mmCIF file of C-alpha atoms in Angstrom:
data_model
loop_
_atom_site.group_PDB
_atom_site.id
_atom_site.type_symbol
_atom_site.label_atom_id
_atom_site.label_comp_id
_atom_site.label_asym_id
_atom_site.label_seq_id
_atom_site.Cartn_x
_atom_site.Cartn_y
_atom_site.Cartn_z
ATOM 1 C CA MET A 1 0.000 0.000 0.000
ATOM 2 C CA LYS A 2 2.808 2.338 0.867
ATOM 3 C CA HIS A 3 4.521 1.527 -2.450
ATOM 4 C CA ILE A 4 1.348 2.399 -4.368
ATOM 5 C CA GLN A 5 1.089 5.807 -2.610
ATOM 6 C CA GLN A 6 4.684 6.729 -3.642
ATOM 7 C CA HIS A 7 3.892 6.070 -7.315
ATOM 8 C CA ILE A 8 0.794 8.236 -7.098
ATOM 9 C CA TRP A 9 2.862 11.207 -5.758
ATOM 10 C CA VAL A 10 5.454 10.871 -8.569
ATOM 11 C CA ILE A 11 2.702 10.798 -11.218
ATOM 12 C CA ALA A 12 1.079 13.939 -9.674
ATOM 13 C CA ILE A 13 4.365 15.881 -9.713
ATOM 14 C CA VAL A 14 5.040 14.957 -13.353
ATOM 15 C CA LEU A 15 1.504 15.964 -14.397
ATOM 16 C CA ALA A 16 1.853 19.302 -12.558
ATOM 17 C CA ALA A 17 5.134 19.987 -14.295
ATOM 18 C CA CYS A 18 3.663 19.184 -17.702
ATOM 19 C CA GLY A 19 0.797 21.589 -17.072
ATOM 20 C CA GLN A 20 3.187 24.600 -16.688
ATOM 21 C CA LYS A 21 3.925 25.251 -20.378
ATOM 22 C CA PRO A 22 5.273 28.718 -21.313
ATOM 23 C CA SER A 23 2.681 30.913 -23.032
ATOM 24 C CA ALA A 24 3.317 32.453 -26.419
ATOM 25 C CA GLU A 25 3.265 35.924 -24.793
ATOM 26 C CA GLN A 26 6.082 35.180 -22.321
ATOM 27 C CA LYS A 27 9.460 35.443 -23.935
ATOM 28 C CA ALA A 28 12.907 35.416 -22.416
ATOM 29 C CA PRO A 29 14.151 38.615 -20.776
ATOM 30 C CA PRO A 30 16.363 40.997 -22.782
ATOM 31 C CA GLN A 31 19.261 39.133 -24.343
ATOM 32 C CA HIS A 32 22.700 40.672 -23.986
ATOM 33 C CA GLU A 33 25.232 39.624 -26.540
ATOM 34 C CA ASN A 34 28.801 40.858 -26.152
ATOM 35 C CA GLY A 35 27.440 43.565 -23.841
ATOM 36 C CA SER A 36 26.168 45.737 -26.721
ATOM 37 C CA LEU A 37 22.983 44.089 -28.066
ATOM 38 C CA VAL A 38 19.599 44.321 -26.408
ATOM 39 C CA GLN A 39 16.489 42.416 -27.565
ATOM 40 C CA LEU A 40 13.018 43.545 -26.489
ATOM 41 C CA THR A 41 9.654 41.865 -26.427
ATOM 42 C CA ASP A 42 6.693 43.575 -28.050
ATOM 43 C CA ALA A 43 5.492 44.707 -24.637
ATOM 44 C CA GLN A 44 8.903 46.064 -23.665
ATOM 45 C CA LEU A 45 9.230 47.854 -26.985
ATOM 46 C CA LYS A 46 5.886 49.541 -26.424
ATOM 47 C CA ASN A 47 6.565 50.475 -22.786
ATOM 48 C CA ALA A 48 9.999 51.908 -23.565
ATOM 49 C CA GLY A 49 8.512 54.324 -26.099
ATOM 50 C CA ILE A 50 11.195 53.566 -28.659
ATOM 51 C CA VAL A 51 11.244 55.847 -31.714
ATOM 52 C CA THR A 52 13.826 55.514 -34.469
ATOM 53 C CA ALA A 53 14.909 57.837 -37.277
ATOM 54 C CA ARG A 54 17.737 58.375 -39.692
ATOM 55 C CA PRO A 55 20.217 61.211 -39.075
ATOM 56 C CA GLN A 56 19.812 64.370 -41.120
ATOM 57 C CA LYS A 57 22.351 66.915 -42.328
ATOM 58 C CA HIS A 58 22.065 70.338 -40.685
ATOM 59 C CA HIS A 59 23.956 73.625 -40.575
ATOM 60 C CA MET A 60 25.372 73.393 -37.063
ATOM 61 C CA SER A 61 25.968 77.057 -36.210
ATOM 62 C CA THR A 62 26.077 77.755 -32.481
ATOM 63 C CA LEU A 63 25.709 80.830 -30.302
ATOM 64 C CA LEU A 64 28.737 81.569 -28.171
ATOM 65 C CA LYS A 65 27.757 83.375 -24.965
ATOM 66 C CA VAL A 66 30.391 85.714 -23.522
ATOM 67 C CA SER A 67 30.536 88.814 -21.362
ATOM 68 C CA GLY A 68 32.514 92.026 -21.100
ATOM 69 C CA LYS A 69 32.134 95.770 -20.661
ATOM 70 C CA ILE A 70 32.035 98.982 -22.649
ATOM 71 C CA ASP A 71 35.515 100.387 -23.060
ATOM 72 C CA VAL A 72 37.085 103.484 -24.581
ATOM 73 C CA PRO A 73 40.270 103.449 -26.707
ATOM 74 C CA PRO A 74 43.157 105.394 -25.152
ATOM 75 C CA GLN A 75 43.037 108.079 -27.833
ATOM 76 C CA ASN A 76 39.485 108.964 -26.762
ATOM 77 C CA ILE A 77 40.351 109.503 -23.078
ATOM 78 C CA VAL A 78 42.036 112.779 -22.116
ATOM 79 C CA SER A 79 43.539 113.421 -18.686
ATOM 80 C CA ILE A 80 43.984 117.173 -18.274
ATOM 81 C CA SER A 81 46.875 118.624 -16.287
ATOM 82 C CA PHE A 82 48.491 122.078 -16.304
ATOM 83 C CA PRO A 83 52.220 122.329 -17.090
ATOM 84 C CA LEU A 84 53.054 125.130 -14.632
ATOM 85 C CA GLY A 85 50.764 124.387 -11.738
ATOM 86 C CA GLY A 86 48.838 127.047 -9.840
ATOM 87 C CA TYR A 87 45.759 127.719 -7.723
ATOM 88 C CA LEU A 88 42.340 126.789 -9.124
ATOM 89 C CA LYS A 89 40.361 130.016 -9.334
ATOM 90 C CA SER A 90 37.124 128.650 -10.794
ATOM 91 C CA THR A 91 35.475 125.706 -12.550
ATOM 92 C CA ASN A 92 31.884 124.577 -13.066
ATOM 93 C CA LEU A 93 32.549 121.020 -14.185
ATOM 94 C CA LEU A 94 30.661 118.054 -12.776
ATOM 95 C CA PRO A 95 31.028 114.391 -13.749
ATOM 96 C CA GLY A 96 28.652 113.602 -16.592
ATOM 97 C CA MET A 97 28.638 117.124 -18.075
ATOM 98 C CA HIS A 98 29.188 117.518 -21.821
ATOM 99 C CA VAL A 99 31.907 119.919 -22.952
ATOM 100 C CA ASN A 100 32.890 121.176 -26.396
ATOM 101 C CA LYS A 101 36.384 121.368 -27.769
ATOM 102 C CA GLY A 102 37.914 124.769 -26.980
ATOM 103 C CA SER A 103 35.487 125.687 -24.192
ATOM 104 C CA ILE A 104 36.864 127.023 -20.876
ATOM 105 C CA ILE A 105 36.693 124.308 -18.212
ATOM 106 C CA GLY A 106 38.739 126.010 -15.484
ATOM 107 C CA VAL A 107 40.756 129.076 -14.499
ATOM 108 C CA LEU A 108 44.117 129.031 -12.688
ATOM 109 C CA GLU A 109 46.087 131.904 -11.185
ATOM 110 C CA ASP A 110 49.654 132.248 -9.981
ATOM 111 C CA GLN A 111 52.422 134.862 -9.931
ATOM 112 C CA GLN A 112 54.599 132.754 -12.192
ATOM 113 C CA TYR A 113 52.189 133.493 -15.046
ATOM 114 C CA ILE A 114 52.870 137.195 -14.514
ATOM 115 C CA GLN A 115 56.622 136.562 -14.507
ATOM 116 C CA LEU A 116 56.461 134.561 -17.725
ATOM 117 C CA GLN A 117 54.556 137.323 -19.529
ATOM 118 C CA GLN A 118 56.990 139.916 -18.187
ATOM 119 C CA ASP A 119 59.995 137.909 -19.399
ATOM 120 C CA TYR A 120 58.456 137.594 -22.843
ATOM 121 C CA LEU A 121 57.656 141.272 -23.255
ATOM 122 C CA THR A 122 61.098 142.319 -21.958
ATOM 123 C CA ALA A 123 62.841 139.865 -24.289
ATOM 124 C CA LYS A 124 60.734 141.033 -27.217
ATOM 125 C CA ALA A 125 61.604 144.688 -26.524
ATOM 126 C CA ARG A 126 65.332 143.926 -26.391
ATOM 127 C CA LEU A 127 64.988 141.891 -29.596
ATOM 128 C CA GLY A 128 63.779 145.035 -31.359
ATOM 129 C CA PHE A 129 66.845 146.953 -30.203
ATOM 130 C CA LEU A 130 69.262 144.167 -31.191
ATOM 131 C CA GLU A 131 67.620 143.845 -34.592
ATOM 132 C CA LYS A 132 68.333 147.492 -35.345
ATOM 133 C CA GLU A 133 71.854 147.249 -33.890
ATOM 134 C CA TYR A 134 72.574 144.229 -36.049
ATOM 135 C CA ALA A 135 71.441 146.114 -39.183
ATOM 136 C CA ARG A 136 73.623 149.139 -38.265
ATOM 137 C CA GLN A 137 76.727 147.007 -37.570
ATOM 138 C CA GLN A 138 76.212 145.169 -40.842
ATOM 139 C CA VAL A 139 76.360 148.427 -42.802
ATOM 140 C CA LEU A 140 79.426 149.628 -40.862
ATOM 141 C CA ASN A 141 81.208 146.340 -41.376
ATOM 142 C CA GLN A 142 80.615 146.412 -45.120
ATOM 143 C CA SER A 143 82.307 149.852 -45.303
ATOM 144 C CA LYS A 144 85.054 148.651 -42.933
ATOM 145 C CA ALA A 145 84.071 151.324 -40.434
ATOM 146 C CA SER A 146 83.595 148.580 -37.827
ATOM 147 C CA SER A 147 85.632 145.508 -36.983
ATOM 148 C CA ASP A 148 84.556 142.025 -37.885
ATOM 149 C CA LYS A 149 84.698 141.028 -34.220
ATOM 150 C CA LEU A 150 82.148 143.649 -33.181
ATOM 151 C CA PHE A 151 79.839 142.670 -36.021
ATOM 152 C CA GLN A 152 80.047 138.978 -35.089
ATOM 153 C CA GLN A 153 79.357 139.767 -31.438
ATOM 154 C CA THR A 154 76.280 141.808 -32.370
ATOM 155 C CA ALA A 155 75.034 139.019 -34.680
ATOM 156 C CA ALA A 156 75.436 136.415 -31.892
ATOM 157 C CA GLU A 157 73.493 138.561 -29.381
ATOM 158 C CA TYR A 158 70.728 139.136 -31.917
ATOM 159 C CA LYS A 159 70.471 135.400 -32.675
ATOM 160 C CA SER A 160 70.414 134.491 -28.968
ATOM 161 C CA GLN A 161 67.637 137.002 -28.339
ATOM 162 C CA GLN A 162 65.594 135.529 -31.188
ATOM 163 C CA ILE A 163 65.932 132.096 -29.576
ATOM 164 C CA LEU A 164 64.897 133.462 -26.163
ATOM 165 C CA VAL A 165 61.805 135.198 -27.552
ATOM 166 C CA ARG A 166 60.808 132.092 -29.485
ATOM 167 C CA SER A 167 61.161 129.817 -26.439
ATOM 168 C CA LEU A 168 59.133 132.187 -24.245
ATOM 169 C CA ASP A 169 56.490 132.304 -26.979
ATOM 170 C CA GLU A 170 56.223 128.494 -26.851
ATOM 171 C CA LYS A 171 55.927 128.540 -23.051
ATOM 172 C CA LEU A 172 53.080 131.018 -23.265
ATOM 173 C CA GLN A 173 51.283 128.870 -25.837
ATOM 174 C CA LEU A 174 51.743 125.891 -23.523
ATOM 175 C CA ILE A 175 49.632 127.624 -20.858
ATOM 176 C CA GLY A 176 47.107 128.933 -23.371
ATOM 177 C CA VAL A 177 48.336 132.532 -23.733
ATOM 178 C CA ASN A 178 48.523 133.958 -27.268
ATOM 179 C CA ALA A 179 51.815 135.875 -27.355
ATOM 180 C CA ALA A 180 50.782 137.751 -30.498
ATOM 181 C CA HIS A 181 48.022 139.515 -28.523
ATOM 182 C CA LEU A 182 50.170 140.178 -25.456
ATOM 183 C CA ASP A 183 51.444 143.656 -24.590
ATOM 184 C CA GLU A 184 52.175 145.740 -21.500
ATOM 185 C CA ASN A 185 48.486 146.615 -21.110
ATOM 186 C CA ASN A 186 46.988 143.137 -20.805
ATOM 187 C CA ILE A 187 49.304 141.178 -18.527
ATOM 188 C CA SER A 188 47.145 138.805 -16.452
ATOM 189 C CA ARG A 189 47.687 136.689 -13.370
ATOM 190 C CA GLN A 190 45.076 134.181 -14.567
ATOM 191 C CA VAL A 191 45.115 131.640 -17.363
ATOM 192 C CA ASN A 192 42.290 129.565 -18.803
ATOM 193 C CA ILE A 193 42.165 125.794 -19.176
ATOM 194 C CA TYR A 194 40.503 124.732 -22.442
ATOM 195 C CA SER A 195 38.908 121.401 -23.345
ATOM 196 C CA PRO A 196 41.012 119.626 -25.996
ATOM 197 C CA ILE A 197 38.118 117.435 -27.250
ATOM 198 C CA ASN A 198 34.350 117.109 -27.392
ATOM 199 C CA GLY A 199 33.123 114.700 -24.764
ATOM 200 C CA PHE A 200 31.793 113.990 -21.310
ATOM 201 C CA VAL A 201 33.490 114.760 -18.022
ATOM 202 C CA THR A 202 34.208 111.539 -16.144
ATOM 203 C CA ARG A 203 36.407 112.868 -13.315
ATOM 204 C CA VAL A 204 36.880 116.145 -11.424
ATOM 205 C CA ASN A 205 39.828 115.808 -9.056
ATOM 206 C CA VAL A 206 40.161 119.420 -7.812
ATOM 207 C CA ASN A 207 38.187 122.059 -5.956
ATOM 208 C CA ILE A 208 38.281 125.855 -5.827
ATOM 209 C CA GLY A 209 41.404 127.218 -4.116
ATOM 210 C CA LYS A 210 43.418 124.036 -4.340
ATOM 211 C CA TYR A 211 47.018 124.274 -5.540
ATOM 212 C CA VAL A 212 47.724 121.835 -8.326
ATOM 213 C CA ASN A 213 51.120 120.583 -9.420
ATOM 214 C CA PRO A 214 52.122 119.998 -13.044
ATOM 215 C CA THR A 215 51.789 116.230 -12.505
ATOM 216 C CA ASP A 216 48.280 116.396 -11.022
ATOM 217 C CA VAL A 217 45.322 115.299 -13.159
ATOM 218 C CA LEU A 218 42.648 117.978 -12.825
ATOM 219 C CA PHE A 219 39.924 116.554 -15.075
ATOM 220 C CA GLU A 220 39.266 113.533 -17.257
ATOM 221 C CA ILE A 221 37.155 113.787 -20.409
ATOM 222 C CA VAL A 222 35.952 110.926 -22.595
ATOM 223 C CA ASN A 223 34.870 111.173 -26.220
ATOM 224 C CA PRO A 224 32.224 108.434 -26.693
ATOM 225 C CA ASP A 225 32.119 108.627 -30.502
ATOM 226 C CA ASP A 226 34.478 105.682 -30.909
ATOM 227 C CA ILE A 227 33.853 103.591 -27.819
ATOM 228 C CA HIS A 228 33.797 99.820 -28.205
ATOM 229 C CA LEU A 229 32.807 96.645 -26.417
ATOM 230 C CA GLY A 230 35.589 94.596 -24.849
ATOM 231 C CA LEU A 231 34.655 90.917 -24.464
ATOM 232 C CA THR A 232 36.399 88.142 -22.562
ATOM 233 C CA VAL A 233 36.606 84.954 -24.652
ATOM 234 C CA PHE A 234 38.272 81.802 -23.380
ATOM 235 C CA GLU A 235 41.080 80.112 -25.280
ATOM 236 C CA LYS A 236 39.006 77.138 -26.458
ATOM 237 C CA ASP A 237 36.537 79.434 -28.281
ATOM 238 C CA VAL A 238 38.928 81.936 -29.868
ATOM 239 C CA ASN A 239 39.370 79.884 -33.056
ATOM 240 C CA LYS A 240 35.617 80.212 -33.686
ATOM 241 C CA LEU A 241 35.896 83.994 -34.098
ATOM 242 C CA ALA A 242 36.931 86.171 -37.023
ATOM 243 C CA ILE A 243 37.338 89.870 -37.790
ATOM 244 C CA GLY A 244 34.037 91.337 -39.020
ATOM 245 C CA GLN A 245 31.904 88.722 -37.268
ATOM 246 C CA GLU A 246 28.549 90.006 -35.999
ATOM 247 C CA VAL A 247 27.893 90.276 -32.260
ATOM 248 C CA LEU A 248 24.640 90.962 -30.419
ATOM 249 C CA ALA A 249 25.179 92.653 -27.052
ATOM 250 C CA TYR A 250 22.724 93.436 -24.267
ATOM 251 C CA THR A 251 22.716 94.671 -20.689
ATOM 252 C CA ASN A 252 21.435 92.809 -17.642
ATOM 253 C CA SER A 253 18.925 95.580 -16.971
ATOM 254 C CA ASN A 254 17.369 95.400 -20.454
ATOM 255 C CA PRO A 255 18.157 92.030 -22.099
ATOM 256 C CA SER A 256 15.488 92.488 -24.780
ATOM 257 C CA ARG A 257 17.339 95.499 -26.242
ATOM 258 C CA LYS A 258 20.061 94.135 -28.530
ATOM 259 C CA TYR A 259 22.982 96.225 -29.826
ATOM 260 C CA LYS A 260 24.653 95.143 -33.053
ATOM 261 C CA CYS A 261 28.449 95.095 -33.018
ATOM 262 C CA ARG A 262 31.223 93.698 -35.186
ATOM 263 C CA ILE A 263 34.548 92.250 -34.128
ATOM 264 C CA ILE A 264 37.392 94.638 -35.007
ATOM 265 C CA LEU A 265 40.277 93.101 -33.062
ATOM 266 C CA ILE A 266 41.097 89.732 -31.492
ATOM 267 C CA GLY A 267 43.797 89.870 -28.834
ATOM 268 C CA GLN A 268 46.953 87.806 -29.223
ATOM 269 C CA ASP A 269 47.892 87.563 -25.537
ATOM 270 C CA LEU A 270 46.430 85.056 -23.095
ATOM 271 C CA GLU A 271 45.453 86.293 -19.646
ATOM 272 C CA PRO A 272 46.306 84.182 -16.561
ATOM 273 C CA ASP A 273 42.785 82.686 -16.680
ATOM 274 C CA ARG A 274 43.407 81.512 -20.301
ATOM 275 C CA SER A 275 41.168 84.177 -21.822
ATOM 276 C CA VAL A 276 41.623 86.637 -24.694
ATOM 277 C CA GLN A 277 40.256 90.161 -25.074
ATOM 278 C CA VAL A 278 38.088 90.658 -28.165
ATOM 279 C CA HIS A 279 37.179 94.221 -29.193
ATOM 280 C CA CYS A 280 33.921 95.031 -30.998
ATOM 281 C CA HIS A 281 32.613 98.246 -32.551
ATOM 282 C CA PHE A 282 28.993 99.352 -32.124
ATOM 283 C CA GLU A 283 27.178 99.812 -35.436
ATOM 284 C CA ASP A 284 24.688 102.266 -33.904
ATOM 285 C CA TYR A 285 25.931 103.551 -30.592
ATOM 286 C CA ASP A 286 23.367 104.477 -27.957
ATOM 287 C CA ARG A 287 24.571 107.402 -25.815
ATOM 288 C CA THR A 288 22.729 105.977 -22.818
ATOM 289 C CA LEU A 289 25.475 103.344 -22.667
ATOM 290 C CA ILE A 290 28.369 104.669 -20.635
ATOM 291 C CA PRO A 291 31.943 103.377 -20.386
ATOM 292 C CA GLY A 292 32.307 100.615 -17.825
ATOM 293 C CA THR A 293 28.786 99.239 -18.352
ATOM 294 C CA PHE A 294 28.752 95.443 -18.029
ATOM 295 C CA MET A 295 27.286 93.646 -21.050
ATOM 296 C CA ASN A 296 26.564 90.129 -22.247
ATOM 297 C CA ALA A 297 27.007 89.134 -25.877
ATOM 298 C CA LEU A 298 25.961 86.414 -28.306
ATOM 299 C CA ILE A 299 28.276 85.471 -31.166
ATOM 300 C CA GLU A 300 27.040 83.175 -33.923
ATOM 301 C CA THR A 301 29.912 80.902 -34.902
ATOM 302 C CA ALA A 302 30.538 79.689 -38.442
ATOM 303 C CA ALA A 303 27.968 77.145 -39.668
ATOM 304 C CA ASP A 304 29.176 73.707 -40.838
ATOM 305 C CA THR A 305 27.029 71.025 -42.473
ATOM 306 C CA ALA A 306 27.125 67.809 -40.437
ATOM 307 C CA TRP A 307 25.132 64.680 -39.692
ATOM 308 C CA ALA A 308 23.030 65.374 -36.608
ATOM 309 C CA LEU A 309 20.746 63.546 -34.189
ATOM 310 C CA PRO A 310 18.415 64.873 -31.481
ATOM 311 C CA GLU A 311 19.982 65.296 -28.054
ATOM 312 C CA ASP A 312 17.808 62.436 -26.700
ATOM 313 C CA ALA A 313 19.538 60.021 -29.087
ATOM 314 C CA ILE A 314 22.899 60.476 -27.326
ATOM 315 C CA VAL A 315 23.478 58.641 -24.032
ATOM 316 C CA ARG A 316 26.466 58.964 -21.759
ATOM 317 C CA TYR A 317 27.966 55.953 -20.018
ATOM 318 C CA GLN A 318 31.327 55.829 -18.238
ATOM 319 C CA ASN A 319 32.484 59.175 -19.730
ATOM 320 C CA GLN A 320 31.728 58.059 -23.268
ATOM 321 C CA HIS A 321 28.916 58.962 -25.666
ATOM 322 C CA TYR A 322 26.836 56.175 -27.245
ATOM 323 C CA VAL A 323 23.931 55.737 -29.654
ATOM 324 C CA PHE A 324 21.625 52.784 -30.272
ATOM 325 C CA VAL A 325 21.380 51.471 -33.838
ATOM 326 C CA GLN A 326 18.377 49.362 -34.817
ATOM 327 C CA LYS A 327 19.376 45.913 -36.139
ATOM 328 C CA ASP A 328 15.850 44.582 -36.619
ATOM 329 C CA ALA A 329 12.379 45.221 -35.216
ATOM 330 C CA HIS A 330 13.334 44.129 -31.671
ATOM 331 C CA VAL A 331 17.136 44.216 -31.532
ATOM 332 C CA PHE A 332 19.269 47.316 -30.918
ATOM 333 C CA GLU A 333 23.035 47.695 -30.707
ATOM 334 C CA MET A 334 24.820 50.244 -28.530
ATOM 335 C CA GLN A 335 27.707 51.886 -30.399
ATOM 336 C CA PRO A 336 30.223 54.547 -29.296
ATOM 337 C CA VAL A 337 29.959 57.851 -31.152
ATOM 338 C CA LYS A 338 32.013 61.025 -31.486
ATOM 339 C CA THR A 339 29.984 64.220 -31.078
ATOM 340 C CA GLY A 340 30.512 67.745 -32.390
ATOM 341 C CA GLU A 341 28.658 71.047 -32.062
ATOM 342 C CA GLN A 342 25.214 71.416 -30.484
ATOM 343 C CA ALA A 343 22.477 73.690 -31.824
ATOM 344 C CA ASP A 344 18.673 73.788 -31.689
ATOM 345 C CA SER A 345 18.443 70.551 -29.612
ATOM 346 C CA LEU A 346 20.575 68.731 -32.188
ATOM 347 C CA VAL A 347 24.016 67.183 -31.744
ATOM 348 C CA ALA A 348 26.476 66.774 -34.606
ATOM 349 C CA ILE A 349 27.931 63.274 -34.875
ATOM 350 C CA ILE A 350 31.168 62.381 -36.597
ATOM 351 C CA PRO A 351 30.604 59.254 -38.737
ATOM 352 C CA GLU A 352 33.146 56.455 -38.979
ATOM 353 C CA ASN A 353 31.732 55.099 -42.257
ATOM 354 C CA ASP A 354 29.555 56.112 -45.199
ATOM 355 C CA ASN A 355 26.529 54.086 -44.066
ATOM 356 C CA ILE A 356 25.406 56.533 -41.415
ATOM 357 C CA GLY A 357 22.699 58.054 -43.597
ATOM 358 C CA ARG A 358 21.048 54.661 -44.110
ATOM 359 C CA GLN A 359 21.023 53.545 -40.470
ATOM 360 C CA GLN A 360 18.100 53.842 -38.065
ATOM 361 C CA PHE A 361 19.012 55.370 -34.708
ATOM 362 C CA VAL A 362 16.960 55.387 -31.531
ATOM 363 C CA VAL A 363 15.937 59.029 -31.046
ATOM 364 C CA LYS A 364 13.538 58.434 -28.140
ATOM 365 C CA GLY A 365 13.929 55.873 -25.382
ATOM 366 C CA ALA A 366 17.707 55.535 -25.660
ATOM 367 C CA TYR A 367 18.224 55.740 -21.905
ATOM 368 C CA SER A 368 15.590 53.030 -21.362
ATOM 369 C CA LEU A 369 17.637 50.742 -23.590
ATOM 370 C CA LEU A 370 20.794 51.648 -21.687
ATOM 371 C CA MET A 371 19.168 50.686 -18.374
ATOM 372 C CA LEU A 372 17.890 47.423 -19.793
ATOM 373 C CA LEU A 373 21.247 46.623 -21.337
ATOM 374 C CA LYS A 374 23.261 47.383 -18.233
ATOM 375 C CA ASN A 375 20.608 45.842 -15.954
ATOM 376 C CA THR A 376 20.526 48.930 -13.697
ATOM 377 C CA GLY A 377 17.998 51.620 -13.051
ATOM 378 C CA GLU A 378 20.398 54.550 -12.880
ATOM 379 C CA GLU A 379 22.830 56.278 -15.193
ATOM 380 C CA GLU A 380 26.494 55.908 -14.603
#
């Protein structure tokens, strides 16, 4: 009886095992071959949302984003000093004021101005006497009524006086005094300071009554007609730029207002932070922009035609970029890929063969395939 019961249990186990046949819907899990192939069931393919497409050729121009500030070339900045020094008698300048070339921007006074005018007028008066004496000695010498030595001495004194008068004339012009209009009736203890350019006052370093030395900078004036935009571009992006390239600049306070510029100079020296200064000229300068204003800029780099895929088609695994190529309806192969420029949600890819245009790439669901292939639920 016991023997019969054992046979019954064996038959029951065999029948139970035979009843568990795999259904047509249940297939094996994803198959990994050589670590690069992944095979999906119909259900997995649907759940992963896989979409494939062929790569297309696009003009891959990119926008380089940089920053900088409005700058003024050295020739448009004038620091005003006075060569003889003196006490500031008057000025009405304030930072931000506009001044015209030749207008009076300050008045200085000092006794040395009086002395210089006196020296000039005295030297000029003696020059008149020596000129007549030279003419008289010349006539006497020609008739041998005077010695050659006396004539030569008179000629030397006359020449020396000419030099003295000329040098004093230059000194007067240096402080803004017209020697041609100077005589004993209009000697003045004051001299005017004139603006050498049209522009805006950026600095006033003196006040009424202050004594200024010849080395002191009294005022600073900037001519904004030729100001430019100085941009900081890092070394890796410099080769994307060229003279004449268009730039769109904008301020942080009004980013919707774009200012057109063009590159006029690309620096040749690297700063310690591996950057280069790039200078741009405004096409239509807005006078509301003042030197030193911080600005951002967009530079469209040169466009190259390249094979491109959507960004979602590129996956990153262990510091390498990969794509999935469709082998058949359910099988996909992960392949390494070299990438180029990015623009408009597209990534340029560098093909290793001529078949790239005929291949189907996974453009949606690539990361789902990566997780299935690597049997992990997180990116590495």
